[in-house]
C-alpha cells in the first residue's frame, strides 16, 4: 500500500473543493505540479505494490533485510512495551513483521483510509491477541494531532519505506518536528527508513524500470485527475520522465506532453501544454547518513542509532527524544 500514501484516497477525507483548488492551482502554475498523494488511488496503490517487487526498485527489500538482520539491536533501541504508532500503515505488514522482536504493548495504525486499516488490523488482532490495537483514519501530512486516548506511555513512531523522501527538506523538518512534539514522555522515539544518496544510474533505473511499471504508476495519475476534476487528460498523450537530479539530491518524476495539448476540466477550467512541457508529479529526496541525523537533531531528537546494508543504499534510524 502506498505511502505518501498517507493519502490513499484523498477524495474521501479532504473536502472536495479543497482538493480541487489545490489541484487546479498546481496545474495552472507556470511549472505545473501535483502533490504525490494523488498517485495513490486504488490502482495507483496496487501499482506501487508492484513497484516494490521490481528488481530495479531496491528500497523495499533493502529496508526489509536491514530490519531482519538487526532485529535484536533495533528491539533494544525501541524497547519493549511501547505504544507503536505506525504512520501510513497501509496493510500493516511492515509493522507486523516487527511485532515478535519489538513486542509493543499497543499498536496504533494510522492511514487515510480507516476502512482499509480496520480490515488489516482485525486479521492482526487474532495473530497477536496480547497487543492492544487501534486504527486511526487521518491525513497526517498536514497535521499530526493524535486523540488523547492514544497511550502517552513510551510512544515510538514508525515511519518506514523512505516516505520521508517524498517531502521537500523543509517540510520534512516540519514533519519530524511534529512527531517530536507528539512524543509526550522522555522515553519515546522514532524508527524511520531513509533512502541514501547513491550513483545516478542506480537511482534512474529504480524510478524508470524496464517493464514500465513506474511509468504506469505515474500515468495513472491522469485517470485519477480525470475523476477528481472531471478532466479530459489522455494518458497516451503523455510520457513518463524520471531522473535523479544530483544538485537537489532528489528523484524527479514528471509527465511530459508528447505534443501541443489542451486539457479541460470542470467549470471551464483549461490549460495548454506545449510539446515537451511537464507536470512535476513527485520528488523523492535522498539523504546522506549525517545529513539526515542533523535533520533529526534539528527537529529536537537526541541520540540517533543507524543501521544500513552492505552497499550503504538504505538506512534505518532510531532517534530518541533529547
Ligand atoms: C512511497 N515512496 C517512498 C516511493 C519513493 O520511492 O519515493 C514512491 C515511488 N515513486 C516511484 N516509485 C516509488
XYZ file of C-alpha atoms and ligand atoms in Angstrom:
335
model
C 0.000 0.000 0.000
C 1.169 3.399 -0.856
C 2.987 5.817 1.267
C 2.889 9.489 0.952
C 0.464 7.241 0.909
C -0.953 8.914 3.860
C -3.484 9.747 1.157
C -4.551 6.544 -0.475
C -7.966 8.052 -1.172
C -7.676 11.803 -0.686
C -11.138 12.469 -2.031
C -12.632 10.520 0.875
C -11.393 12.790 3.562
C -10.362 16.221 2.420
C -13.252 18.446 1.357
C -13.774 18.060 -2.375
C -13.334 21.761 -3.140
C -10.098 21.906 -1.210
C -8.782 19.028 -3.338
C -9.972 20.772 -6.475
C -8.478 24.130 -5.518
C -5.127 22.555 -4.684
C -5.003 20.570 -7.918
C -6.112 23.422 -10.170
C -3.593 25.836 -8.597
C -0.824 23.294 -9.261
C -1.904 22.645 -12.850
C -2.180 26.341 -13.665
C 1.170 27.298 -12.205
C 3.938 28.066 -14.781
C 5.726 24.863 -13.701
C 2.706 22.590 -13.439
C 2.814 20.229 -10.470
C 0.606 17.929 -8.412
C 1.059 16.530 -4.908
C 2.412 12.941 -4.907
C -0.534 11.890 -2.767
C -2.709 11.876 -5.891
C -0.650 8.988 -7.283
C -2.418 6.692 -4.815
C -5.927 5.892 -5.921
C -6.855 2.194 -5.736
C -4.976 1.279 -8.933
C -2.067 3.560 -8.019
C -1.700 1.784 -4.671
C -1.652 -1.584 -6.439
C 0.909 -0.332 -8.943
C 3.054 0.918 -6.090
C 2.898 -2.559 -4.513
C 4.092 -3.957 -7.874
C 6.944 -1.394 -7.978
C 8.147 -2.757 -4.630
C 8.617 -6.169 -6.293
C 10.691 -4.842 -9.208
C 14.361 -5.819 -9.445
C 15.347 -2.164 -10.005
C 13.387 -0.819 -7.013
C 15.784 -1.719 -4.191
C 14.377 0.337 -1.223
C 11.649 -2.035 -0.025
C 13.698 -5.207 0.014
C 16.839 -3.468 1.302
C 14.929 -1.988 4.214
C 13.288 -5.354 4.992
C 16.726 -7.018 5.039
C 18.052 -4.369 7.452
C 15.083 -4.895 9.791
C 15.652 -8.638 9.679
C 19.401 -8.561 10.149
C 19.404 -6.058 13.006
C 16.108 -7.055 14.622
C 17.574 -7.576 18.080
C 19.588 -4.315 18.133
C 16.575 -2.374 16.858
C 14.407 -4.005 19.545
C 16.852 -2.877 22.243
C 16.798 0.706 20.881
C 12.988 0.827 20.724
C 12.396 -1.097 23.981
C 9.537 -3.473 24.806
C 6.003 -2.451 25.846
C 5.939 0.618 23.600
C 2.950 2.313 22.043
C 3.969 1.733 18.411
C 2.409 4.388 16.152
C 2.621 3.368 12.504
C 2.275 6.392 10.190
C 0.932 5.416 6.744
C 0.349 1.854 7.962
C -1.400 0.622 4.784
C -1.850 -3.131 5.185
C 0.222 -3.029 8.426
C 2.565 -5.735 7.139
C 5.821 -3.877 7.831
C 4.963 -3.292 11.485
C 3.518 -6.786 11.908
C 6.833 -8.312 10.846
C 8.488 -6.430 13.715
C 5.944 -7.381 16.425
C 7.779 -10.568 17.520
C 11.019 -8.650 18.159
C 9.633 -5.247 19.256
C 6.857 -6.682 21.472
C 4.805 -3.470 21.669
C 2.061 -3.076 24.273
C -0.183 -1.106 21.941
C -0.204 -0.768 18.152
C -1.770 2.333 16.582
C -2.197 2.074 12.803
C -2.629 5.460 11.113
C -3.605 5.921 7.470
C -6.043 7.886 5.384
C -8.464 5.037 4.808
C -9.801 3.797 8.155
C -11.880 1.098 6.474
C -8.813 -0.433 4.860
C -6.971 -0.280 8.205
C -9.835 -1.968 10.071
C -9.617 -4.954 7.747
C -5.850 -5.265 8.119
C -5.924 -4.795 11.890
C -8.723 -7.259 12.554
C -6.621 -10.029 10.951
C -3.634 -8.996 13.094
C -5.662 -8.993 16.314
C -6.164 -12.738 16.005
C -2.472 -13.315 15.387
C -1.248 -11.049 18.212
C -4.013 -11.031 20.850
C -1.627 -9.674 23.509
C -1.170 -6.333 21.638
C -3.893 -3.695 22.016
C -4.660 -2.368 18.533
C -6.243 0.910 17.448
C -6.972 2.293 13.961
C -6.849 5.988 13.187
C -8.127 7.227 9.827
C -6.441 10.588 9.285
C -4.288 12.531 6.830
C -1.261 13.321 8.985
C 0.634 15.060 6.158
C -0.606 18.499 7.189
C -1.118 17.998 10.942
C -0.295 15.232 13.375
C -2.962 15.534 16.056
C -3.381 12.264 17.933
C -6.506 11.730 20.029
C -5.939 11.864 23.802
C -6.979 8.216 24.066
C -3.731 7.109 22.422
C -1.295 5.913 25.108
C 1.088 8.653 26.254
C 3.450 5.992 27.550
C 6.599 5.143 25.525
C 5.345 6.488 22.218
C 7.502 5.070 19.440
C 6.623 6.352 15.981
C 7.269 4.117 12.969
C 7.731 5.686 9.520
C 9.348 3.151 7.165
C 9.784 2.965 3.389
C 11.615 6.267 2.968
C 8.261 8.011 2.714
C 10.022 10.970 4.348
C 11.779 11.385 0.975
C 8.532 12.468 -0.668
C 8.528 15.654 1.428
C 10.768 18.575 0.453
C 13.536 19.052 3.070
C 11.827 21.950 4.874
C 8.538 20.061 5.007
C 10.424 17.006 6.304
C 11.926 19.049 9.080
C 8.481 20.393 9.978
C 7.023 16.888 9.926
C 9.824 15.447 12.097
C 9.297 18.323 14.490
C 5.596 17.463 14.712
C 6.464 13.853 15.501
C 8.875 15.061 18.173
C 6.121 17.209 19.700
C 3.725 14.243 19.691
C 6.150 12.223 21.833
C 4.929 13.208 25.235
C 7.225 11.286 27.600
C 11.009 11.188 27.896
C 11.175 7.555 26.777
C 9.738 7.811 23.250
C 11.330 7.834 19.843
C 11.086 7.429 16.098
C 12.031 4.421 13.956
C 12.364 5.586 10.364
C 13.594 4.257 6.995
C 15.623 6.605 4.779
C 16.906 6.140 1.244
C 20.528 7.227 0.805
C 22.338 9.158 -1.932
C 23.959 6.798 -4.458
C 25.121 6.634 -8.068
C 22.755 8.195 -10.570
C 22.315 5.131 -12.851
C 21.027 3.024 -9.934
C 18.545 5.712 -8.934
C 17.457 6.423 -12.511
C 16.682 2.737 -13.083
C 14.775 2.411 -9.794
C 12.307 5.065 -10.976
C 12.247 4.165 -14.674
C 12.125 0.368 -14.745
C 12.377 -1.814 -17.821
C 8.834 -3.192 -17.500
C 7.302 0.261 -17.373
C 5.501 -0.303 -14.053
C 6.648 3.053 -12.662
C 5.573 4.686 -15.928
C 2.094 3.157 -15.478
C 2.026 4.336 -11.846
C 2.863 7.880 -12.959
C 0.461 7.917 -15.941
C -2.360 6.506 -13.810
C -2.351 9.866 -12.031
C -4.088 11.246 -15.116
C -7.027 8.841 -14.688
C -7.239 9.928 -11.066
C -7.184 13.621 -12.071
C -9.927 12.948 -14.631
C -12.138 11.564 -11.854
C -11.293 14.268 -9.327
C -11.649 17.219 -11.715
C -13.875 15.809 -14.416
C -10.906 16.472 -16.720
C -10.014 15.072 -20.148
C -6.361 14.053 -19.768
C -5.416 11.225 -22.186
C -2.546 9.088 -20.812
C -1.449 8.274 -24.389
C -0.632 11.992 -24.875
C 1.946 11.891 -22.049
C 5.316 10.300 -21.411
C 6.824 9.200 -18.067
C 10.063 11.001 -17.175
C 12.045 10.168 -14.038
C 15.657 11.028 -13.267
C 17.984 11.776 -10.399
C 18.722 15.479 -10.002
C 22.197 15.367 -8.457
C 22.188 19.015 -7.381
C 18.931 18.721 -5.484
C 19.589 15.157 -4.235
C 16.204 14.066 -5.468
C 14.476 11.873 -7.978
C 12.075 13.964 -10.014
C 9.107 12.305 -11.601
C 7.273 14.181 -14.356
C 4.664 13.644 -17.045
C 5.756 15.202 -20.332
C 3.382 16.266 -23.124
C 4.138 14.304 -26.343
C 2.695 17.156 -28.448
C 0.923 20.520 -28.015
C -2.174 19.789 -25.939
C -5.216 21.423 -24.392
C -6.681 19.913 -21.231
C -10.121 20.872 -19.915
C -11.776 20.337 -16.573
C -14.989 21.224 -14.816
C -16.396 24.760 -14.793
C -14.457 25.926 -17.812
C -11.010 25.026 -16.465
C -8.411 24.879 -19.231
C -4.603 24.549 -19.533
C -2.486 24.493 -22.688
C 0.685 22.398 -22.605
C 3.363 22.849 -25.262
C 5.100 19.753 -26.596
C 7.775 18.742 -24.058
C 6.156 20.697 -21.207
C 5.958 18.778 -17.958
C 3.827 18.234 -14.886
C 6.055 17.536 -11.862
C 4.273 14.678 -10.082
C 6.698 13.564 -7.361
C 10.078 14.209 -5.787
C 11.899 11.568 -3.805
C 14.753 13.065 -1.782
C 17.841 11.034 -0.961
C 19.922 11.783 2.121
C 23.423 11.231 3.405
C 23.627 9.489 6.772
C 24.986 12.594 8.508
C 22.587 14.939 6.690
C 19.595 13.010 7.996
C 20.986 12.717 11.536
C 21.500 16.509 11.534
C 17.888 16.988 10.459
C 16.621 14.690 13.249
C 18.620 16.673 15.770
C 17.400 19.965 14.373
C 13.872 18.631 14.839
C 14.579 18.131 18.534
C 15.651 14.498 18.729
C 18.693 13.413 20.744
C 20.606 10.162 20.415
C 20.362 8.570 16.947
C 21.326 4.985 16.066
C 21.548 3.830 12.457
C 21.683 0.509 10.634
C 22.476 0.055 6.969
C 23.030 -2.591 4.289
C 26.474 -3.576 2.998
C 26.227 -1.236 -0.001
C 25.019 1.688 2.118
C 22.000 2.155 -0.101
C 19.402 2.464 2.643
C 19.357 3.301 6.330
C 17.080 2.589 9.271
C 17.379 5.128 12.118
C 16.118 5.140 15.650
C 16.013 8.604 17.170
C 15.352 9.111 20.870
C 13.892 12.224 22.345
C 16.613 14.538 23.637
C 6.389 5.952 -1.458
N 7.677 6.483 -1.838
C 8.663 6.344 -0.756
C 8.173 5.982 -3.124
C 9.557 6.579 -3.444
O 10.476 5.808 -3.687
O 9.685 7.791 -3.402
C 7.190 6.290 -4.243
C 7.660 5.872 -5.603
N 7.554 6.602 -6.678
C 8.019 5.934 -7.714
N 8.478 4.789 -7.298
C 8.253 4.717 -5.968
